[in-house]
mmCIF file of C-alpha atoms in Angstrom:
data_model
loop_
_atom_site.group_PDB
_atom_site.id
_atom_site.type_symbol
_atom_site.label_atom_id
_atom_site.label_comp_id
_atom_site.label_asym_id
_atom_site.label_seq_id
_atom_site.Cartn_x
_atom_site.Cartn_y
_atom_site.Cartn_z
ATOM 1 C CA MET C 9 -19.052 5.565 10.450
ATOM 2 C CA THR C 10 -16.031 7.691 11.241
ATOM 3 C CA LEU C 11 -12.949 6.267 9.575
ATOM 4 C CA PRO C 12 -9.374 6.877 10.744
ATOM 5 C CA LYS C 13 -7.137 8.943 8.484
ATOM 6 C CA THR C 14 -4.199 6.584 9.016
ATOM 7 C CA MET C 15 -3.774 2.836 9.377
ATOM 8 C CA ARG C 16 -1.261 0.146 10.240
ATOM 9 C CA ALA C 17 0.333 -1.357 7.137
ATOM 10 C CA MET C 18 3.172 -3.720 6.316
ATOM 11 C CA VAL C 19 4.848 -2.018 3.381
ATOM 12 C CA THR C 20 7.332 -3.578 0.971
ATOM 13 C CA MET C 21 9.883 -0.872 0.225
ATOM 14 C CA GLY C 22 11.727 -2.573 -2.652
ATOM 15 C CA HIS C 23 13.072 -5.842 -4.022
ATOM 16 C CA GLY C 24 15.093 -7.875 -1.542
ATOM 17 C CA ASP C 25 14.929 -9.918 1.625
ATOM 18 C CA LEU C 26 12.433 -9.775 4.492
ATOM 19 C CA ASP C 27 13.930 -6.536 5.813
ATOM 20 C CA GLN C 28 12.239 -4.803 2.869
ATOM 21 C CA ILE C 29 8.890 -5.387 4.635
ATOM 22 C CA VAL C 30 8.528 -2.454 7.035
ATOM 23 C CA GLN C 31 5.800 -1.861 9.612
ATOM 24 C CA HIS C 32 4.145 1.578 9.413
ATOM 25 C CA ASP C 33 1.666 2.421 12.156
ATOM 26 C CA GLU C 34 0.422 5.702 10.619
ATOM 27 C CA TRP C 35 0.340 4.970 6.902
ATOM 28 C CA PRO C 36 -2.245 7.105 5.066
ATOM 29 C CA ARG C 37 -5.548 5.272 4.772
ATOM 30 C CA PRO C 38 -6.592 5.176 1.106
ATOM 31 C CA ASP C 39 -9.841 6.687 -0.132
ATOM 32 C CA PRO C 40 -11.875 4.849 -2.763
ATOM 33 C CA ALA C 41 -11.624 6.434 -6.204
ATOM 34 C CA PRO C 42 -14.652 6.549 -8.509
ATOM 35 C CA GLY C 43 -15.854 3.003 -9.119
ATOM 36 C CA GLU C 44 -13.946 1.661 -6.094
ATOM 37 C CA VAL C 45 -14.753 0.445 -2.587
ATOM 38 C CA LEU C 46 -12.891 0.767 0.693
ATOM 39 C CA VAL C 47 -12.559 -2.522 2.573
ATOM 40 C CA LYS C 48 -11.725 -2.931 6.243
ATOM 41 C CA VAL C 49 -9.471 -5.971 6.098
ATOM 42 C CA GLY C 50 -10.435 -8.875 8.347
ATOM 43 C CA ALA C 51 -7.654 -11.179 7.176
ATOM 44 C CA CYS C 52 -5.269 -11.596 4.263
ATOM 45 C CA GLY C 53 -3.689 -14.802 3.003
ATOM 46 C CA LEU C 54 -0.106 -15.338 1.882
ATOM 47 C CA ASN C 55 0.893 -16.680 -1.508
ATOM 48 C CA ASN C 56 3.974 -17.326 -3.626
ATOM 49 C CA THR C 57 3.399 -14.203 -5.722
ATOM 50 C CA ASP C 58 4.100 -12.017 -2.662
ATOM 51 C CA VAL C 59 7.457 -13.696 -2.069
ATOM 52 C CA ASN C 60 8.391 -13.978 -5.740
ATOM 53 C CA THR C 61 7.652 -10.303 -6.405
ATOM 54 C CA ARG C 62 9.570 -9.090 -3.361
ATOM 55 C CA LEU C 63 12.599 -11.199 -4.252
ATOM 56 C CA GLY C 64 12.448 -10.320 -7.938
ATOM 57 C CA TRP C 65 12.210 -14.046 -8.716
ATOM 58 C CA TYR C 66 10.217 -13.422 -11.898
ATOM 59 C CA SER C 67 13.334 -11.932 -13.451
ATOM 60 C CA LYS C 68 14.747 -14.119 -16.242
ATOM 61 C CA SER C 69 18.095 -13.814 -14.477
ATOM 62 C CA VAL C 70 16.824 -16.161 -11.735
ATOM 63 C CA THR C 71 16.919 -19.898 -12.441
ATOM 64 C CA GLY C 72 16.502 -21.329 -8.934
ATOM 65 C CA ALA C 73 13.572 -22.179 -6.670
ATOM 66 C CA THR C 74 11.079 -19.570 -5.532
ATOM 67 C CA ASN C 75 13.046 -18.578 -2.432
ATOM 68 C CA THR C 76 15.929 -17.479 -4.679
ATOM 69 C CA SER C 77 16.615 -13.748 -4.708
ATOM 70 C CA ALA C 78 17.488 -11.881 -7.869
ATOM 71 C CA GLY C 79 19.599 -9.438 -5.893
ATOM 72 C CA ALA C 80 19.130 -6.384 -8.096
ATOM 73 C CA PRO C 81 16.690 -7.729 -10.730
ATOM 74 C CA ALA C 82 16.712 -6.466 -14.275
ATOM 75 C CA GLU C 83 14.475 -3.405 -14.616
ATOM 76 C CA GLU C 84 12.387 -4.881 -17.401
ATOM 77 C CA ASP C 85 11.304 -8.215 -15.904
ATOM 78 C CA PRO C 86 11.145 -8.488 -12.084
ATOM 79 C CA SER C 87 7.374 -8.961 -11.804
ATOM 80 C CA TRP C 88 4.880 -11.595 -12.956
ATOM 81 C CA GLY C 89 3.762 -9.503 -15.925
ATOM 82 C CA GLY C 90 7.256 -8.664 -17.147
ATOM 83 C CA ALA C 91 7.051 -4.970 -16.189
ATOM 84 C CA PRO C 92 8.447 -3.263 -13.068
ATOM 85 C CA ILE C 93 6.111 -2.634 -10.141
ATOM 86 C CA GLY C 94 6.119 0.540 -8.081
ATOM 87 C CA PHE C 95 7.471 0.830 -4.540
ATOM 88 C CA PRO C 96 6.571 1.334 -1.793
ATOM 89 C CA ARG C 97 3.900 -1.325 -2.242
ATOM 90 C CA ILE C 98 1.450 -2.931 0.185
ATOM 91 C CA GLN C 99 1.333 -6.538 -0.983
ATOM 92 C CA GLY C 100 -1.254 -9.194 -0.142
ATOM 93 C CA ALA C 101 -3.776 -10.436 -2.681
ATOM 94 C CA ASP C 102 -6.087 -12.623 -0.594
ATOM 95 C CA ALA C 103 -8.055 -10.059 1.367
ATOM 96 C CA CYS C 104 -11.310 -10.757 3.158
ATOM 97 C CA GLY C 105 -13.216 -8.025 4.910
ATOM 98 C CA GLU C 106 -16.132 -5.596 4.967
ATOM 99 C CA ILE C 107 -16.905 -2.705 2.642
ATOM 100 C CA VAL C 108 -16.965 0.434 4.802
ATOM 101 C CA ALA C 109 -17.064 3.181 2.148
ATOM 102 C CA VAL C 110 -17.617 3.531 -1.585
ATOM 103 C CA GLY C 111 -16.421 5.881 -4.305
ATOM 104 C CA THR C 112 -18.660 7.782 -6.649
ATOM 105 C CA GLY C 113 -20.555 5.577 -9.036
ATOM 106 C CA VAL C 114 -20.870 2.734 -6.506
ATOM 107 C CA SER C 115 -24.117 2.215 -4.629
ATOM 108 C CA ASP C 116 -24.115 2.992 -0.901
ATOM 109 C CA ALA C 117 -26.014 -0.271 -0.525
ATOM 110 C CA ARG C 118 -22.665 -2.066 -0.836
ATOM 111 C CA ILE C 119 -21.519 -0.663 2.521
ATOM 112 C CA GLY C 120 -21.591 -3.478 5.058
ATOM 113 C CA GLU C 121 -21.123 -6.288 2.528
ATOM 114 C CA ARG C 122 -18.680 -9.050 3.419
ATOM 115 C CA VAL C 123 -16.319 -9.583 0.492
ATOM 116 C CA ILE C 124 -13.320 -11.502 -0.779
ATOM 117 C CA THR C 125 -11.143 -10.386 -3.654
ATOM 118 C CA ASP C 126 -11.140 -11.285 -7.295
ATOM 119 C CA ASN C 127 -7.434 -10.567 -7.653
ATOM 120 C CA TRP C 128 -7.362 -10.009 -11.408
ATOM 121 C CA LEU C 129 -7.504 -6.324 -12.310
ATOM 122 C CA ARG C 130 -9.052 -6.320 -15.773
ATOM 123 C CA ASP C 131 -9.755 -3.642 -18.331
ATOM 124 C CA PRO C 132 -13.519 -3.142 -17.818
ATOM 125 C CA THR C 133 -13.913 -2.390 -21.520
ATOM 126 C CA ASP C 134 -12.042 -5.550 -22.555
ATOM 127 C CA PRO C 135 -12.184 -8.044 -19.652
ATOM 128 C CA LEU C 136 -11.114 -11.047 -21.752
ATOM 129 C CA ASN C 137 -7.875 -9.388 -22.843
ATOM 130 C CA LYS C 138 -5.117 -11.181 -20.910
ATOM 131 C CA GLU C 139 -2.553 -8.540 -21.840
ATOM 132 C CA LYS C 140 -4.517 -5.766 -20.133
ATOM 133 C CA THR C 141 -4.429 -7.183 -16.622
ATOM 134 C CA GLY C 142 -2.850 -6.446 -13.270
ATOM 135 C CA TYR C 143 -2.887 -8.226 -9.928
ATOM 136 C CA PHE C 144 -4.163 -7.000 -6.590
ATOM 137 C CA GLY C 145 -1.225 -6.486 -4.215
ATOM 138 C CA SER C 146 1.159 -6.197 -7.157
ATOM 139 C CA GLU C 147 0.050 -3.572 -9.671
ATOM 140 C CA ARG C 148 -1.879 -1.821 -6.894
ATOM 141 C CA ASP C 149 -1.789 -1.942 -3.085
ATOM 142 C CA GLY C 150 -3.296 -5.008 -1.470
ATOM 143 C CA GLY C 151 -4.409 -6.388 1.859
ATOM 144 C CA PHE C 152 -1.425 -6.415 4.220
ATOM 145 C CA ALA C 153 -2.945 -3.433 6.011
ATOM 146 C CA GLU C 154 -5.972 -2.491 8.075
ATOM 147 C CA TYR C 155 -7.761 -1.014 5.040
ATOM 148 C CA THR C 156 -7.495 -1.409 1.278
ATOM 149 C CA THR C 157 -9.267 -0.158 -1.822
ATOM 150 C CA MET C 158 -10.163 -2.041 -4.981
ATOM 151 C CA PRO C 159 -12.444 -1.695 -8.006
ATOM 152 C CA SER C 160 -16.003 -2.496 -6.999
ATOM 153 C CA GLN C 161 -16.137 -5.429 -9.428
ATOM 154 C CA ASN C 162 -13.147 -7.017 -7.656
ATOM 155 C CA ALA C 163 -14.912 -7.049 -4.278
ATOM 156 C CA LEU C 164 -17.075 -10.170 -4.463
ATOM 157 C CA THR C 165 -19.899 -10.482 -1.951
ATOM 158 C CA ILE C 166 -19.928 -13.736 -0.014
ATOM 159 C CA THR C 167 -22.355 -15.237 2.483
ATOM 160 C CA SER C 168 -20.619 -17.785 4.692
ATOM 161 C CA ASP C 169 -20.248 -18.930 8.275
ATOM 162 C CA LEU C 170 -16.490 -19.293 7.767
ATOM 163 C CA SER C 171 -14.177 -16.950 9.658
ATOM 164 C CA ASP C 172 -12.328 -14.118 7.931
ATOM 165 C CA ALA C 173 -9.095 -16.103 8.252
ATOM 166 C CA GLU C 174 -10.701 -19.128 6.618
ATOM 167 C CA LEU C 175 -12.159 -17.080 3.773
ATOM 168 C CA ALA C 176 -8.775 -15.431 3.192
ATOM 169 C CA THR C 177 -7.376 -18.802 2.074
ATOM 170 C CA PHE C 178 -9.433 -18.952 -1.119
ATOM 171 C CA SER C 179 -8.827 -16.044 -3.494
ATOM 172 C CA CYS C 180 -5.353 -16.818 -4.845
ATOM 173 C CA SER C 181 -4.780 -20.522 -4.188
ATOM 174 C CA TYR C 182 -8.228 -21.798 -5.090
ATOM 175 C CA SER C 183 -8.752 -19.510 -8.072
ATOM 176 C CA THR C 184 -5.330 -20.546 -9.388
ATOM 177 C CA ALA C 185 -6.249 -24.207 -8.947
ATOM 178 C CA GLU C 186 -9.682 -23.823 -10.524
ATOM 179 C CA GLY C 187 -8.133 -21.840 -13.363
ATOM 180 C CA MET C 188 -5.716 -24.703 -14.061
ATOM 181 C CA LEU C 189 -8.480 -27.303 -14.030
ATOM 182 C CA THR C 190 -10.719 -25.122 -16.186
ATOM 183 C CA ARG C 191 -7.969 -24.607 -18.757
ATOM 184 C CA ALA C 192 -7.233 -28.353 -18.825
ATOM 185 C CA ASN C 193 -10.975 -29.117 -19.044
ATOM 186 C CA VAL C 194 -10.791 -31.672 -16.232
ATOM 187 C CA ILE C 195 -13.859 -33.927 -16.115
ATOM 188 C CA ALA C 196 -15.010 -36.975 -14.177
ATOM 189 C CA LYS C 197 -13.236 -39.533 -16.365
ATOM 190 C CA ASP C 198 -9.816 -37.936 -15.726
ATOM 191 C CA THR C 199 -7.139 -39.079 -13.313
ATOM 192 C CA VAL C 200 -5.209 -36.050 -12.083
ATOM 193 C CA LEU C 201 -1.669 -36.212 -10.675
ATOM 194 C CA VAL C 202 -0.960 -33.362 -8.240
ATOM 195 C CA PRO C 203 2.665 -32.637 -7.271
ATOM 196 C CA GLY C 204 3.097 -30.439 -4.188
ATOM 197 C CA ALA C 205 -0.354 -31.430 -2.960
ATOM 198 C CA SER C 206 0.246 -30.132 0.589
ATOM 199 C CA GLY C 207 0.647 -26.523 -0.559
ATOM 200 C CA GLY C 208 -2.104 -23.966 -0.876
ATOM 201 C CA VAL C 209 -2.607 -24.412 -4.617
ATOM 202 C CA GLY C 210 -1.888 -28.146 -4.611
ATOM 203 C CA GLY C 211 -4.388 -28.811 -1.846
ATOM 204 C CA ALA C 212 -6.950 -26.691 -3.655
ATOM 205 C CA VAL C 213 -6.361 -28.716 -6.841
ATOM 206 C CA VAL C 214 -7.069 -31.898 -4.879
ATOM 207 C CA GLN C 215 -10.399 -30.587 -3.582
ATOM 208 C CA LEU C 216 -11.507 -28.953 -6.821
ATOM 209 C CA ALA C 217 -10.572 -31.920 -9.025
ATOM 210 C CA LYS C 218 -12.522 -34.211 -6.683
ATOM 211 C CA ARG C 219 -15.444 -31.805 -6.902
ATOM 212 C CA ARG C 220 -15.393 -32.384 -10.688
ATOM 213 C CA GLY C 221 -15.541 -36.134 -10.074
ATOM 214 C CA ALA C 222 -11.969 -36.862 -11.164
ATOM 215 C CA ARG C 223 -9.684 -39.428 -9.552
ATOM 216 C CA VAL C 224 -6.806 -37.675 -7.741
ATOM 217 C CA ILE C 225 -3.313 -39.000 -7.070
ATOM 218 C CA ALA C 226 -1.372 -36.645 -4.793
ATOM 219 C CA LEU C 227 2.372 -36.311 -4.242
ATOM 220 C CA ALA C 228 3.476 -34.968 -0.848
ATOM 221 C CA SER C 229 6.089 -35.521 1.847
ATOM 222 C CA GLU C 230 5.127 -38.476 4.023
ATOM 223 C CA ALA C 231 4.678 -36.356 7.158
ATOM 224 C CA LYS C 232 1.785 -34.607 5.378
ATOM 225 C CA HIS C 233 0.042 -37.661 3.904
ATOM 226 C CA ALA C 234 -2.789 -37.716 6.447
ATOM 227 C CA ASP C 235 -3.533 -34.022 5.865
ATOM 228 C CA VAL C 236 -3.575 -34.455 2.085
ATOM 229 C CA ALA C 237 -5.757 -37.568 2.309
ATOM 230 C CA ALA C 238 -8.210 -35.553 4.386
ATOM 231 C CA LEU C 239 -8.565 -33.133 1.466
ATOM 232 C CA GLY C 240 -10.006 -35.995 -0.572
ATOM 233 C CA ALA C 241 -7.094 -37.485 -2.532
ATOM 234 C CA ASP C 242 -7.771 -41.055 -3.682
ATOM 235 C CA ARG C 243 -4.111 -41.993 -3.268
ATOM 236 C CA VAL C 244 -1.173 -40.161 -1.686
ATOM 237 C CA LEU C 245 2.371 -41.030 -2.778
ATOM 238 C CA PRO C 246 5.763 -39.736 -1.621
ATOM 239 C CA ARG C 247 6.776 -36.330 -2.906
ATOM 240 C CA ALA C 248 9.156 -37.608 -5.602
ATOM 241 C CA PRO C 249 9.208 -41.417 -5.919
ATOM 242 C CA ASP C 250 12.384 -42.800 -7.480
ATOM 243 C CA ASP C 251 10.258 -44.856 -9.877
ATOM 244 C CA LEU C 252 7.036 -42.959 -10.403
ATOM 245 C CA HIS C 253 5.801 -45.428 -13.035
ATOM 246 C CA ALA C 254 6.091 -48.270 -10.520
ATOM 247 C CA ALA C 255 4.502 -46.227 -7.727
ATOM 248 C CA LEU C 256 1.532 -45.427 -9.955
ATOM 249 C CA ALA C 257 1.174 -49.080 -10.976
ATOM 250 C CA ASP C 258 -1.846 -49.331 -13.296
ATOM 251 C CA GLU C 259 -3.048 -45.734 -12.853
ATOM 252 C CA ARG C 260 -3.644 -43.958 -16.186
ATOM 253 C CA ILE C 261 -2.691 -40.297 -15.652
ATOM 254 C CA THR C 262 -4.580 -38.030 -18.040
ATOM 255 C CA VAL C 263 -3.770 -34.691 -16.366
ATOM 256 C CA VAL C 264 -0.806 -33.362 -14.394
ATOM 257 C CA ALA C 265 -1.672 -30.155 -12.477
ATOM 258 C CA ASP C 266 1.669 -28.715 -11.394
ATOM 259 C CA VAL C 267 3.042 -25.726 -9.501
ATOM 260 C CA VAL C 268 6.367 -27.378 -8.607
ATOM 261 C CA GLY C 269 8.485 -27.800 -11.751
ATOM 262 C CA GLY C 270 12.189 -28.242 -11.025
ATOM 263 C CA PRO C 271 14.335 -31.339 -11.611
ATOM 264 C CA TYR C 272 11.422 -33.806 -11.285
ATOM 265 C CA TRP C 273 9.469 -32.180 -14.130
ATOM 266 C CA ALA C 274 10.563 -34.602 -16.872
ATOM 267 C CA THR C 275 9.402 -37.523 -14.721
ATOM 268 C CA LEU C 276 5.937 -35.977 -14.425
ATOM 269 C CA ILE C 277 5.648 -35.492 -18.168
ATOM 270 C CA ASP C 278 6.800 -39.041 -18.789
ATOM 271 C CA VAL C 279 3.869 -40.602 -16.888
ATOM 272 C CA LEU C 280 1.166 -38.810 -18.886
ATOM 273 C CA ALA C 281 -1.000 -41.080 -21.000
ATOM 274 C CA ARG C 282 -1.327 -40.500 -24.732
ATOM 275 C CA GLY C 283 -3.414 -37.409 -25.319
ATOM 276 C CA GLY C 284 -2.770 -36.216 -21.756
ATOM 277 C CA ARG C 285 -2.692 -32.594 -20.579
ATOM 278 C CA TYR C 286 -0.128 -30.845 -18.437
ATOM 279 C CA THR C 287 -1.311 -27.623 -16.780
ATOM 280 C CA CYS C 288 1.060 -25.380 -14.854
ATOM 281 C CA SER C 289 0.791 -22.256 -12.735
ATOM 282 C CA GLY C 290 4.063 -22.185 -10.831
ATOM 283 C CA ALA C 291 7.615 -23.439 -10.490
ATOM 284 C CA ILE C 292 8.317 -23.642 -6.761
ATOM 285 C CA ALA C 293 11.247 -26.038 -7.226
ATOM 286 C CA GLY C 294 12.676 -24.040 -10.129
ATOM 287 C CA PRO C 295 11.681 -22.797 -13.589
ATOM 288 C CA MET C 296 14.351 -24.510 -15.675
ATOM 289 C CA VAL C 297 13.284 -27.972 -16.874
ATOM 290 C CA GLU C 298 14.277 -30.521 -19.497
ATOM 291 C CA LEU C 299 11.787 -31.728 -22.105
ATOM 292 C CA ASP C 300 12.238 -34.622 -24.509
ATOM 293 C CA LEU C 301 10.243 -33.390 -27.495
ATOM 294 C CA ARG C 302 9.675 -36.980 -28.560
ATOM 295 C CA THR C 303 7.625 -37.561 -25.403
ATOM 296 C CA PHE C 304 5.673 -34.407 -26.167
ATOM 297 C CA TYR C 305 4.773 -35.043 -29.792
ATOM 298 C CA LEU C 306 4.702 -38.827 -29.991
ATOM 299 C CA ARG C 307 2.154 -38.971 -27.169
ATOM 300 C CA ASP C 308 0.045 -36.087 -28.486
ATOM 301 C CA LEU C 309 0.417 -34.180 -25.228
ATOM 302 C CA THR C 310 -0.952 -30.710 -24.551
ATOM 303 C CA LEU C 311 0.995 -28.249 -22.376
ATOM 304 C CA LEU C 312 -1.155 -25.506 -20.834
ATOM 305 C CA GLY C 313 0.165 -22.445 -19.047
ATOM 306 C CA SER C 314 -2.331 -20.932 -16.631
ATOM 307 C CA THR C 315 -1.941 -17.491 -15.086
ATOM 308 C CA VAL C 316 -4.772 -15.084 -15.938
ATOM 309 C CA ILE C 317 -7.905 -16.998 -15.009
ATOM 310 C CA ASP C 318 -11.163 -16.875 -16.953
ATOM 311 C CA PRO C 319 -13.570 -14.259 -15.509
ATOM 312 C CA ILE C 320 -16.107 -16.941 -14.584
ATOM 313 C CA VAL C 321 -13.687 -18.733 -12.243
ATOM 314 C CA MET C 322 -14.124 -16.505 -9.177
ATOM 315 C CA PRO C 323 -17.945 -16.326 -9.297
ATOM 316 C CA ASN C 324 -17.972 -20.118 -9.634
ATOM 317 C CA LEU C 325 -15.620 -20.392 -6.654
ATOM 318 C CA ILE C 326 -17.904 -18.216 -4.535
ATOM 319 C CA GLY C 327 -20.724 -20.614 -5.363
ATOM 320 C CA TYR C 328 -18.673 -23.649 -4.323
ATOM 321 C CA ILE C 329 -17.781 -21.990 -0.998
ATOM 322 C CA GLU C 330 -21.337 -20.936 -0.215
ATOM 323 C CA ALA C 331 -22.633 -24.423 -1.065
ATOM 324 C CA GLY C 332 -20.035 -26.045 1.194
ATOM 325 C CA GLU C 333 -18.551 -28.021 -1.712
ATOM 326 C CA ILE C 334 -14.982 -27.021 -0.812
ATOM 327 C CA ARG C 335 -13.448 -26.115 2.506
ATOM 328 C CA PRO C 336 -10.534 -23.981 3.666
ATOM 329 C CA ALA C 337 -7.200 -25.515 4.602
ATOM 330 C CA LEU C 338 -6.033 -22.976 7.169
ATOM 331 C CA ALA C 339 -2.595 -23.968 8.442
ATOM 332 C CA ALA C 340 -1.759 -21.009 10.680
ATOM 333 C CA THR C 341 -2.782 -17.453 11.541
ATOM 334 C CA TYR C 342 -0.332 -14.659 12.441
ATOM 335 C CA PRO C 343 -0.890 -11.046 13.484
ATOM 336 C CA LEU C 344 -0.335 -8.624 10.601
ATOM 337 C CA THR C 345 2.668 -7.174 12.437
ATOM 338 C CA GLU C 346 4.315 -10.608 12.282
ATOM 339 C CA LEU C 347 4.116 -10.763 8.488
ATOM 340 C CA ARG C 348 7.855 -11.408 8.195
ATOM 341 C CA ALA C 349 7.579 -14.425 10.520
ATOM 342 C CA ALA C 350 4.545 -15.618 8.562
ATOM 343 C CA GLN C 351 6.475 -15.398 5.283
ATOM 344 C CA THR C 352 9.417 -17.234 6.857
ATOM 345 C CA ALA C 353 7.072 -20.076 7.807
ATOM 346 C CA PHE C 354 5.445 -19.946 4.380
ATOM 347 C CA VAL C 355 8.776 -20.332 2.563
ATOM 348 C CA ALA C 356 9.839 -23.184 4.899
ATOM 349 C CA LYS C 357 6.884 -25.249 3.575
ATOM 350 C CA LYS C 358 6.482 -27.215 6.815
ATOM 351 C CA HIS C 359 2.732 -26.544 6.766
ATOM 352 C CA THR C 360 -0.212 -28.013 4.887
ATOM 353 C CA GLY C 361 -2.597 -25.512 3.313
ATOM 354 C CA ASN C 362 -2.559 -21.749 3.689
ATOM 355 C CA ILE C 363 -1.080 -19.184 6.090
ATOM 356 C CA VAL C 364 -3.020 -15.988 6.889
ATOM 357 C CA VAL C 365 -2.325 -12.712 8.670
ATOM 358 C CA VAL C 366 -4.949 -10.796 10.669
ATOM 359 C CA PRO C 367 -4.803 -7.026 11.430
#
């Protein structure tokens, strides 16, 4: 196969608003380094990390919701890992595509494989070390382009009848959700409360918690209730009921799986049963919350942050997809060149599920 020397790419040039995403029609196509593969991108999903990184939202100077810009973020903390990222940067973590070339040390037999990404870039000599990690599309270029490279171990082979756009919904949202449920050790006897259940991660939590046999109570805006119910939620309540205790009635909430945070956070904590677990992997409505420590310690609660997923999560997820145990929630597909419009729609949160761009 003869590969082009250049490619179309949507390149983020620095921290700031959407004008920092610039279309380049002759960006140099990367070559796979030793141990890497070159993937022809079929589709790439959007996620909050793309927006948060571009805006510099991870900076401690930002206290608002995830569409809040840091302006000129502090040098030491504008990215998820607390260290600056390099620009220009091709973002996009959720790539699906085909391996078209390999670097030295990788078998030629991998050429032609259909793959999705394991986004966590781990130290191969110490894969369990959470401090030695990066993220695809953040610490290295990602999938908002016609081609991308990645370590061979991050290109996971998948056999599925789903389209590239459908497969591109899984890597970030579903691995984040499964990571949260794994960390909270969710089992069949649990009842899981899911704020923001219409989003990519929230909807994935609904499906994956149901797959574990748990009872799922979802919170979502009323216009999206039918969509969330279709994902398998046992009950769907308004996004932020004035009296959540009353709305839940006799439900015993043992787990809250949250990516929303914000002003409603204390209400979520207050409905957890004694011995309950709160697991979190986001703060869409804002990172600053108020905690009554008496609620925390008198009820024997456990608070679980979840960012770097366990290595087994993505292989497990591949198995669930191939067995048809979970399904994609594809809200919309945009051409790659309309990435800025896709991100505008993503931030507006009028959709249910995931938004994807296609080269």
